[in-house]
C-alpha positions as MATLAB code, in Angstrom:
seq = 'MSLTNLLTNYLKINLFILIAITVLCCKTVVAADDWLTIKITGVKSSVEDNIRAHIGTPPANDVQRRAFLFTVEDYTTEALESIGYYHSKIELNVIEKDKGPWQLNINVDAGEPVTLQWIDINFDGDMLEDEAFRRWLDGLTIKPGDVLHHGKYENIKSQLVTLALARGYFDGQFTRSEIKINRDNNSAQINLHFSSGKRYHFGEVNFTGHTLNSNIVEELIPFETNTPYATNQLSSLNRNLLDTGYFSNIKVLPETENINNGAVPIKVELSPRPNHSIEVGAGIDIGNGSADNSIDPKLRITWRTPQVNRFGHKQESTAEWSPDRPKLLTTYTIPLSHPLDDQLKLRVGILRDKYGLTQDYSVDDRKFKNTGQLESEKYQLGVIRQFRTASNWLMGYSLEAMRETYYQENTNYSPSFILLGFGVSKTQRGDNSLDPKSGIRQTYSIEYADPFLGSEIRLTRLQAKLKWIDTFFDKHRFVARLDMGANLAAAENIPNIAPSLRYFAGGDQSVRGYSYQELGPYTDYINNEGGLSREVIGGRYLVVGSLEYQYYLTPTWRLGTFVDAGNAFDTDQFEPIISVGGGVHWISPIGPIRLDLGFGLKETETVDRSFRFHLTMGTDL';
ca = [
      41.621  -34.009  -16.090;
      40.536  -32.696  -12.687;
      37.010  -31.741  -11.419;
      37.940  -27.914  -11.436;
      38.987  -28.064  -15.310;
      35.903  -29.949  -16.258;
      33.953  -27.296  -14.422;
      36.164  -24.599  -16.124;
      35.198  -26.057  -19.488;
      31.647  -26.527  -19.087;
      31.169  -22.636  -18.211;
      33.136  -21.575  -21.058;
      31.207  -23.835  -23.384;
      27.940  -22.585  -22.018;
      29.203  -19.116  -22.219;
      30.087  -19.336  -25.855;
      26.473  -20.871  -26.476;
      24.859  -18.094  -24.689;
      26.812  -15.333  -26.772;
      26.138  -17.331  -29.880;
      22.129  -17.483  -29.069;
      22.118  -14.059  -28.124;
      23.981  -12.671  -31.409;
      21.395  -14.805  -33.488;
      18.560  -13.611  -31.762;
      19.890   -9.603  -32.070;
      20.036  -10.614  -35.964;
      16.788  -12.098  -36.160;
      15.018   -8.800  -34.607;
      16.991   -6.401  -36.482;
      16.171   -8.578  -39.778;
      12.236   -8.365  -38.563;
      12.167   -4.871  -37.847;
      14.431   -3.282  -40.172;
      12.297   -2.720  -43.126;
      11.588    1.161  -42.707;
      13.014    4.387  -40.544;
      10.551    6.868  -39.824;
      11.607   10.704  -39.153;
       8.789   13.174  -37.992;
       9.770   16.810  -38.591;
       7.918   20.254  -38.099;
       5.992   19.404  -34.964;
       6.511   19.028  -30.787;
       7.254   15.767  -29.342;
       3.902   15.339  -27.703;
       2.399   15.788  -31.352;
       4.861   13.367  -33.086;
       4.101   10.870  -30.374;
       0.604   10.843  -30.991;
       1.355   10.279  -35.009;
       3.355    7.440  -34.054;
       0.698    5.872  -32.165;
      -2.082    6.315  -34.890;
       0.526    5.066  -37.724;
       1.077    1.783  -35.668;
       3.829   -0.512  -35.782;
       6.483   -0.342  -38.442;
       6.247   -2.678  -41.295;
       8.134   -6.310  -41.017;
       8.578   -7.356  -44.742;
       8.062   -5.899  -48.281;
       4.411   -6.402  -48.522;
       3.616   -4.695  -45.209;
       5.958   -1.699  -46.126;
       3.935   -1.037  -49.103;
       0.587   -1.311  -47.360;
       2.064    1.087  -44.386;
       3.120    3.848  -47.148;
       0.048    3.666  -48.978;
      -1.973    4.537  -45.500;
       0.678    6.264  -43.762;
      -0.701    9.859  -44.790;
      -4.450    9.180  -43.987;
      -3.452    8.137  -40.185;
      -1.024   11.096  -39.917;
      -4.214   13.208  -40.903;
      -6.361   11.482  -38.321;
      -3.894   11.850  -35.688;
      -3.683   15.578  -36.083;
      -7.439   16.085  -36.198;
      -7.875   13.862  -33.208;
      -5.698   16.872  -31.048;
      -7.567   19.627  -33.168;
      -5.062   20.501  -36.162;
      -7.620   20.501  -39.311;
      -5.599   22.627  -41.138;
      -2.411   20.644  -41.525;
       0.043   20.258  -44.319;
       1.955   16.873  -44.854;
       4.921   16.208  -46.859;
       5.991   12.560  -47.434;
       9.203   11.895  -49.003;
      10.213    8.200  -49.301;
      14.114    7.154  -50.101;
      14.005    3.469  -51.479;
      17.303    1.765  -51.156;
      18.435   -1.483  -52.459;
      20.250   -2.465  -49.515;
      19.125   -1.736  -45.937;
      15.742   -0.010  -44.838;
      14.112    2.353  -46.807;
      13.744    6.115  -45.365;
      10.206    7.613  -44.708;
      10.605   11.467  -43.842;
       7.037   12.716  -42.750;
       7.532   17.003  -42.492;
       4.179   18.463  -40.930;
       3.046   22.048  -40.677;
       0.122   21.477  -38.217;
      -1.070   24.905  -38.699;
      -3.190   26.501  -35.894;
      -5.609   24.457  -33.869;
      -9.273   24.497  -33.698;
     -10.275   25.996  -30.393;
     -13.857   25.015  -28.533;
     -16.610   27.701  -28.911;
     -19.242   26.414  -26.785;
     -19.909   23.052  -24.663;
     -23.535   22.011  -24.358;
     -24.063   19.371  -21.342;
     -27.828   18.643  -21.118;
     -29.571   16.407  -18.729;
     -32.873   14.600  -18.991;
     -34.847   12.222  -16.571;
     -34.275   10.920  -12.768;
     -30.733   11.988  -12.849;
     -31.821   16.023  -12.833;
     -32.571   15.119   -9.002;
     -29.173   13.319   -8.343;
     -26.665   15.363   -6.680;
     -23.474   12.922   -8.036;
     -23.987   14.306  -11.419;
     -24.317   17.879  -10.315;
     -20.639   17.291   -8.514;
     -19.522   15.502  -11.826;
     -20.168   18.330  -13.793;
     -18.452   21.199  -11.488;
     -15.257   18.748  -11.644;
     -15.111   19.114  -15.488;
     -11.953   21.163  -16.465;
     -12.868   21.347  -20.308;
     -13.745   25.173  -21.017;
     -14.326   27.374  -24.030;
     -11.191   28.577  -25.649;
      -9.675   25.118  -25.001;
      -7.889   23.067  -27.994;
     -10.266   20.624  -29.248;
      -9.379   16.898  -28.032;
     -11.251   14.292  -29.547;
      -9.900   11.993  -26.865;
     -11.238   14.348  -23.927;
     -14.518   14.452  -25.586;
     -14.690   10.441  -25.489;
     -13.318   10.215  -22.001;
     -16.205   12.701  -20.959;
     -18.970   10.680  -22.624;
     -17.305    7.460  -21.084;
     -17.638    9.341  -17.531;
     -20.746   10.009  -17.899;
     -22.072    6.610  -19.014;
     -20.043    4.874  -16.032;
     -21.314    7.246  -13.574;
     -24.977    6.746  -14.873;
     -24.680    2.981  -14.501;
     -23.317    3.210  -11.065;
     -26.137    5.048   -9.934;
     -28.760    2.466  -11.223;
     -29.784    4.645  -14.372;
     -29.490    1.390  -16.755;
     -31.806    2.906  -19.300;
     -29.541    5.738  -19.930;
     -28.478    7.155  -23.225;
     -27.236    9.806  -25.206;
     -29.979   11.527  -27.685;
     -27.163   13.917  -29.044;
     -23.523   13.335  -28.999;
     -21.691   15.227  -31.550;
     -18.480   17.428  -32.209;
     -19.611   20.587  -34.780;
     -16.449   21.867  -36.576;
     -16.398   25.032  -38.427;
     -13.392   25.090  -40.730;
     -13.519   28.636  -41.827;
     -13.160   30.388  -38.085;
     -11.307   27.334  -36.912;
     -13.901   26.671  -34.024;
     -15.893   23.434  -32.884;
     -18.976   22.962  -30.456;
     -19.582   20.200  -28.292;
     -22.886   18.948  -27.901;
     -23.750   16.058  -25.684;
     -27.633   15.296  -24.325;
     -27.565   12.451  -21.699;
     -31.404   11.028  -20.660;
     -31.017    8.788  -17.736;
     -34.559    7.122  -17.595;
     -35.390    6.294  -14.032;
     -33.192    5.139  -11.549;
     -33.481    1.475  -10.337;
     -33.503    0.253   -6.528;
     -32.103   -2.314   -4.706;
     -34.168   -5.647   -4.784;
     -33.376   -8.403   -1.692;
     -29.591   -9.641   -1.230;
     -29.657  -13.449   -1.092;
     -26.590  -15.168    0.596;
     -24.974  -18.582   -0.216;
     -21.942  -20.591    0.639;
     -21.877  -19.558    4.363;
     -22.933  -21.512    7.584;
     -23.885  -18.560    9.850;
     -27.276  -17.447   11.106;
     -29.057  -15.486    8.635;
     -28.808  -12.455   10.938;
     -25.050  -12.370   11.199;
     -25.011  -11.666    7.094;
     -27.929   -9.487    6.855;
     -26.602   -7.157    9.531;
     -23.584   -6.257    7.172;
     -25.994   -4.883    4.251;
     -25.476   -1.109    4.417;
     -28.475   -0.530    2.579;
     -32.496   -0.965    2.775;
     -34.555   -3.015    0.291;
     -36.003   -0.116   -2.039;
     -33.094    2.288   -1.596;
     -31.568    3.664   -4.905;
     -29.138    1.484   -6.310;
     -25.373    2.686   -6.342;
     -22.230    0.725   -7.172;
     -20.352    2.368   -3.918;
     -22.895    0.559   -1.774;
     -22.090   -2.841   -3.206;
     -18.585   -2.012   -2.390;
     -19.091   -1.140    1.306;
     -21.156   -4.792    1.558;
     -18.064   -6.412   -0.020;
     -15.835   -4.447    2.363;
     -18.072   -5.390    5.545;
     -17.991   -9.178    4.630;
     -14.142   -8.657    3.815;
     -13.763   -7.230    7.224;
     -15.452  -10.112    9.412;
     -12.677  -12.506    8.515;
     -15.439  -15.140    7.715;
     -14.817  -15.493    4.345;
     -11.819  -16.315    1.709;
     -14.036  -15.501   -1.262;
     -16.594  -12.923   -1.896;
     -18.674  -12.139   -4.987;
     -21.251   -9.353   -4.790;
     -23.172   -9.753   -8.190;
     -26.211   -7.393   -9.266;
     -28.645   -9.500  -11.305;
     -29.442   -6.471  -14.022;
     -30.933   -9.733  -15.888;
     -33.428  -10.595  -13.320;
     -34.704   -6.972  -12.566;
     -38.393   -6.713  -11.539;
     -40.499   -3.690  -10.811;
     -37.416   -1.392  -10.932;
     -35.742   -3.665   -8.239;
     -32.422   -5.243   -8.748;
     -31.795   -8.497   -6.902;
     -28.229   -8.505   -5.494;
     -26.636  -12.281   -5.275;
     -23.917  -12.656   -2.757;
     -21.674  -15.811   -3.259;
     -19.288  -16.630   -0.533;
     -16.655  -19.021    0.390;
     -15.683  -19.660    4.090;
     -12.251  -19.319    5.449;
     -10.383  -22.471    6.543;
     -11.283  -23.369   10.113;
      -7.782  -22.727   11.318;
      -4.767  -20.524    9.866;
      -1.621  -19.847   11.533;
       0.567  -16.699   10.768;
       4.203  -16.386   11.472;
       6.217  -13.160   12.225;
       9.824  -12.417   13.176;
      12.191   -9.432   14.126;
      15.348   -8.937   15.455;
      17.370   -6.195   17.077;
      21.252   -5.990   16.917;
      23.427   -3.597   18.458;
      25.512   -2.443   21.321;
      22.850   -1.371   23.865;
      23.103   -1.485   27.611;
      20.622   -4.102   27.832;
      21.574   -7.885   28.562;
      21.521   -9.028   24.697;
      23.080   -7.207   21.876;
      20.969   -9.690   20.057;
      17.195   -9.534   20.290;
      15.390  -11.895   18.431;
      11.594  -11.656   18.413;
       9.303  -14.748   17.013;
       5.461  -14.441   16.833;
       3.156  -17.116   16.152;
      -0.860  -16.387   15.571;
      -3.354  -19.099   15.599;
      -6.992  -18.074   14.419;
     -10.147  -19.760   14.159;
     -12.241  -17.203   12.077;
     -15.430  -18.810   12.501;
     -15.869  -21.078   15.661;
     -19.712  -21.523   15.423;
     -23.043  -20.357   13.400;
     -23.378  -17.399   15.762;
     -20.160  -16.279   14.406;
     -17.829  -16.625   17.290;
     -14.150  -16.177   16.698;
     -10.991  -16.765   18.557;
      -7.287  -15.706   18.331;
      -4.127  -16.929   20.144;
      -0.879  -15.111   19.864;
       2.226  -16.603   21.107;
       5.348  -14.234   21.314;
       8.948  -15.397   21.982;
      12.201  -13.154   22.822;
      14.777  -14.319   25.238;
      13.060  -14.446   28.610;
      10.179  -12.572   27.425;
       7.520  -15.170   26.625;
       3.766  -13.927   26.273;
       0.837  -15.774   25.491;
      -2.714  -13.669   24.683;
      -5.802  -15.322   23.944;
      -8.753  -13.380   22.482;
     -12.694  -14.739   22.069;
     -14.691  -12.292   20.077;
     -18.740  -12.270   20.461;
     -20.498  -10.135   18.002;
     -23.343   -8.409   19.737;
     -25.857   -6.214   17.699;
     -23.579   -6.115   14.568;
     -20.747   -8.623   13.828;
     -18.178   -5.848   13.174;
     -19.632   -2.538   15.025;
     -20.716   -4.074   18.301;
     -18.552   -7.156   19.651;
     -17.498   -8.196   23.302;
     -14.165   -9.568   23.779;
     -12.777  -11.932   26.272;
      -9.001  -11.577   26.961;
      -6.670  -14.072   28.759;
      -2.942  -13.382   28.902;
       0.385  -14.688   30.744;
       3.133  -12.405   29.928;
       6.756  -12.350   31.214;
       8.618   -9.266   30.352;
      11.816   -7.290   31.116;
      12.094   -3.751   31.872;
      14.826   -1.073   32.223;
      18.195   -2.188   33.517;
      19.520   -2.994   36.998;
      23.335   -1.939   37.811;
      25.901   -2.520   40.814;
      28.205    0.025   41.105;
      32.129   -1.209   40.763;
      34.617    0.183   43.242;
      37.625   -0.578   41.495;
      36.153    0.555   37.792;
      34.679    3.371   39.707;
      31.358    3.171   37.372;
      28.050    0.922   37.168;
      28.015   -2.221   35.391;
      24.762   -3.987   34.101;
      23.731   -6.866   35.816;
      20.092   -7.405   34.289;
      17.006   -6.207   33.810;
      13.862   -5.522   36.136;
      11.485   -8.803   35.566;
       7.758   -9.204   35.911;
       5.483  -11.967   35.479;
       2.045  -10.833   34.911;
      -1.630  -12.448   34.695;
      -4.508  -11.246   33.220;
      -7.926  -11.492   32.326;
     -10.090   -9.025   30.573;
     -13.720   -8.197   29.152;
     -14.276   -5.631   26.665;
     -17.131   -4.036   25.079;
     -16.320   -2.308   21.778;
     -18.491   -0.691   18.851;
     -18.243    1.735   16.378;
     -20.111    5.103   15.761;
     -21.608    6.537   12.930;
     -18.714    8.715   12.509;
     -16.476    5.798   12.441;
     -14.678    6.177   15.818;
     -14.111    2.907   17.444;
     -15.197    3.310   21.153;
     -14.964    0.630   23.845;
     -15.032   -0.090   27.792;
     -13.464   -2.424   29.739;
     -12.830   -4.362   33.062;
      -9.301   -6.263   33.628;
      -8.277   -8.083   36.304;
      -4.406   -8.410   36.464;
      -1.641   -9.727   39.102;
       1.901   -8.916   38.609;
       4.818  -10.015   40.492;
       8.458   -8.478   40.208;
      11.465   -7.775   42.478;
      12.419   -4.145   42.645;
      15.082   -2.596   45.232;
      15.444   -5.906   47.378;
      11.783   -6.024   47.688;
       9.312   -8.524   46.044;
       5.722   -7.076   45.353;
       2.789   -8.490   43.854;
       0.363   -6.070   43.079;
      -3.402   -6.552   42.020;
      -5.351   -4.237   40.203;
      -8.712   -4.104   38.855;
      -8.786   -1.741   35.846;
     -12.009    0.024   34.682;
     -11.164    1.326   31.477;
     -12.614    3.477   28.322;
     -10.982    4.462   24.863;
     -11.660    5.674   21.572;
      -9.516    5.256   18.252;
     -10.076    6.160   14.510;
      -7.877    5.305   11.477;
      -8.388    7.059    8.416;
      -6.820    5.596    5.528;
      -6.099    6.856    1.759;
      -6.035    3.860    0.190;
      -6.590   -0.282    1.297;
      -3.139   -1.227    0.624;
      -0.765   -2.885    2.934;
       1.508    0.282    2.123;
      -0.920    3.172    2.647;
       0.218    6.645    1.027;
      -1.673    8.534    3.885;
      -3.812    8.461    6.542;
      -3.748    9.092   10.517;
      -4.272    7.091   13.314;
      -5.766    8.416   16.518;
      -5.950    6.196   20.116;
      -7.106    7.992   23.191;
      -7.601    5.778   26.675;
      -8.252    6.130   30.266;
      -8.122    3.519   33.024;
      -9.070    3.763   36.368;
      -8.147    1.393   39.762;
      -8.944    1.800   43.140;
      -8.560   -0.012   46.499;
     -12.483    0.065   47.053;
     -12.749   -2.167   43.741;
     -10.067   -4.506   44.720;
      -6.836   -2.983   43.401;
      -3.427   -2.167   45.157;
      -3.495    1.372   44.859;
      -5.612    4.221   43.378;
      -4.102    4.664   39.569;
      -5.443    6.865   36.546;
      -3.732    6.058   33.747;
      -3.997    8.212   30.362;
      -2.662    7.425   27.247;
      -2.595    8.992   23.414;
      -1.329    7.791   20.208;
      -1.111    9.434   17.140;
       0.529    8.846   13.773;
      -0.011   10.527   10.454;
       1.252    9.515    7.095;
       1.247   11.450    3.584;
       2.924   11.221    0.210;
       3.693   13.855   -1.955;
       4.560   13.781   -5.809;
       4.293    9.684   -5.597;
       7.612    9.145   -4.251;
       8.137   11.270   -1.086;
       6.568    9.664    1.896;
       6.741   11.061    5.475;
       5.791    9.411    8.809;
       5.159   10.967   11.889;
       4.152    9.801   15.230;
       3.857   11.101   18.810;
       3.052    8.837   22.064;
       2.166   10.463   25.381;
       1.153    8.965   28.677;
       0.568    9.839   32.496;
      -0.050    7.709   35.354;
      -1.777    9.773   38.396;
      -1.145    8.341   41.669;
       0.021    9.211   45.153;
       3.504    9.518   45.627;
       4.240    6.833   48.279;
       2.140    4.418   46.023;
       4.728    4.829   42.811;
       6.536    1.551   43.855;
       3.511   -0.393   43.716;
       2.599    0.487   40.391;
       3.321   -2.888   38.380;
       5.943   -2.341   35.627;
       3.879   -3.066   32.736;
       1.858   -0.155   33.756;
       4.923    2.255   34.075;
       6.232    4.091   30.975;
       9.642    2.996   29.322;
      11.222    4.251   26.196;
      13.625    2.581   23.909;
      13.104    0.153   20.847;
      11.757   -0.016   17.015;
       8.377    1.078   17.972;
       9.972    4.008   20.272;
      13.400    5.710   19.975;
      15.302    3.569   17.733;
      19.038    2.857   18.287;
      18.420    1.924   21.993;
      17.518   -1.358   23.376;
      13.749   -2.122   24.089;
      12.477   -0.610   26.985;
      15.690    0.267   28.521;
      15.006    4.132   28.864;
      13.531    5.646   31.511;
      13.856    6.988   35.299;
      16.275    5.456   37.676;
      16.485    4.973   41.504;
      19.874    4.294   43.205;
      19.734    1.813   46.506;
      21.682   -0.053   48.601;
      21.738   -3.547   47.901;
      21.728   -6.845   50.384;
      25.215   -7.022   49.880;
      25.788   -3.518   51.243;
      26.556   -2.195   47.840;
      25.440    0.663   45.464;
      23.330   -0.638   42.927;
      21.308    1.721   40.299;
      17.862    0.494   38.830;
      15.967    1.910   35.811;
      12.072    1.288   36.900;
      10.302    3.211   34.299;
       8.640    6.893   34.797;
       5.102    8.147   35.832;
       5.416    9.874   32.330;
       5.960    9.309   28.638;
       6.337   11.992   25.427;
       7.963   10.192   22.735;
       8.111   11.443   18.894;
       9.142   10.755   15.543;
       9.577   11.910   11.942;
      10.586    9.855    9.088;
      11.300   10.697    5.456;
      10.763    7.865    2.937;
      11.768    8.064   -0.683;
      10.617    5.231   -3.118;
      13.182    4.087   -5.475;
      10.492    1.566   -6.935;
       7.175    1.047   -6.176;
       8.476   -1.911   -3.845;
      11.903   -0.439   -2.494;
      11.998    2.964   -0.581;
      15.126    4.494    1.583;
      13.763    6.162    4.730;
      15.717    8.519    7.499;
      14.500    9.084   10.598;
      14.824   11.271   13.911;
      13.276    9.979   17.312;
      13.110   11.561   20.454;
      11.519   11.912   23.972;
      11.766    9.642   27.134;
       9.889    8.290   30.029;
      10.298   10.744   33.221;
       8.930   11.738   36.409;
       8.405   15.211   37.205;
      11.940   15.669   38.803;
      13.785   13.470   36.015;
      13.093   14.438   32.419;
      15.847   13.541   30.377;
      14.809   13.692   26.492;
      16.707   11.210   24.342;
      17.399   11.986   20.597;
      18.393    9.162   18.110;
      18.798    9.276   14.251;
      19.193    6.830   11.568;
      18.029    5.445    8.147;
      17.101    1.919    6.535;
      15.663    0.040    3.811;
      12.157   -1.015    3.413;
      10.659   -3.914    0.944;
       7.053   -3.540    0.291;
       6.511   -7.333    0.335;
       3.151   -9.233   -0.550;
       2.308   -9.374    3.093;
       3.534   -5.949    3.998;
       6.176   -3.714    4.424;
       9.599   -5.140    5.964;
      11.712   -2.727    7.263;
      15.597   -2.771    8.097;
      16.363    0.340   10.221;
      19.896    1.176   11.963;
      19.302    3.564   14.794;
      22.448    5.664   16.438;
      21.693    7.009   19.952;
      23.061   10.761   20.244;
      23.126   10.806   24.092;
      25.060    8.918   26.589;
      22.906    9.132   30.120;
      23.634    8.260   33.700;
      22.260    4.317   32.938;
      23.190    4.057   28.914;
      25.999    4.663   26.580;
      25.466    6.051   23.133;
      24.312    3.132   21.152;
      23.597    1.785   18.085;
      20.929   -1.029   16.931;
      19.734   -2.504   13.876;
      15.916   -3.185   13.887;
      14.146   -5.554   11.546;
      10.293   -5.260   11.666;
       7.832   -6.402    9.635;
       3.935   -4.764    9.305;
       1.770   -2.199    8.097;
       2.013    1.702    9.195;
      -1.718    1.805   10.141;
];
């Protein structure tokens, strides 16, 4: 017998076994559960659902069936009273059968519901001076005239106890908690009296399991000893410890069993991260853009040392690779007065990049043909002081030295710059997930270079970047983006502005559907062979915007559609480019992975209408 026949028979046998098992399982399930069918009439679906929840799972044998029928009326009455129906009438009818399931018919006349006549909520103790309880009261929606609902009443009690514990009232208790029902006039009264007792305070915070200097972790405590206890402050401490990147495991434990003189000691158990970690990221652009490669792969490897020494120093080195665009950047961070809110960063980088397009005019074809791109090699060394304000703005000032070499319009350039910079940014997130449902990020910066400070030319560089996210009705997510930039310099100094300091458009973070940095102003010139050449050299200004709508098919999959518009330009050469497209996004455990297809809608003097696939990974904020 041939191998093909053996494989076919094997598959047939397994398929037969699978069908047989499925049939047997189905019969078993039916036999186990089909002892009693239940039909409820006379009430709306929400009341029926509540009755079914109270009467429980249908019986699975004869003994359970008799017990079920014995208690079903009591459970139905309890279900109706729990949502305010105290004058209901219940009729039960059981149809017994020799074969097959019995039939239970429950006919309900719910009657008029009981409504609330008043709600009396009374506080006593230190909580009278706590604004949190006033805000909680203001947020209650229950009011006189509402239908009595025991579940809502229990929820209010639970909320109050939870809030009291979260605010440090560990001796709090109800002195009165009752629902008084007057069946004659179908009314109810709620009385909740809560005595908080005294409010406890924070005691000493003790850290274990770390090798840092004590002042490093102590600076992360967001509260002072003997301040009023609040669990949100403990959450802030946990978040601060997490944000440092020093620790793999964090436990912040209030030791309520060791309270002394009203002070709650806090124990913090820490586990350091591994000494080294490697993170790999990848992406790819595929399309028919005008740049050299229709396929543009990207690979990024990041090596981190979360804690170099007991002073909390750390380093991060990133190597990026794409064809002819290798980059290596190392950042060494030194905490100053605060490990998160005040840092000194030393940065060293070597980068090779490509920009725009280079084209030669073909006399035979009477059109420009692509010959490559503007290439540059950059060396940089920077020092940055970065600190966070009380309003959560991240501010920083920097000094960066850079040298960049490139060949443009038959000329070799190698300008040097000493850039003085100042920037501010702020990110507000609606949640801390890798796929935030709402948030906004703002970034503004200014850099200045001057020949008196060692730079090739005088240059002022301005940039602003904004991104906004919001989600409506759980499934409809909108993302808007706006990037703007300007280089202020004398006209004769424009060629000496290094390509990395100019503005280009195109790519997955700019105008999708076009290749990375292929859009921008161009210049025509006579090349060394005497022919006509054209080169996209970038612009003095940049305006690029985007609006994207995303729809969640499931919590981890969504579809998106977008429109991108804008370009890099000079004052006399503004040519806005528009692209549209869509894609599918997977919200993976390590962050969203997006596959987008963009279509360019405009053909310019240097690029044709194009399309590109963009595969990217990373959070939006």
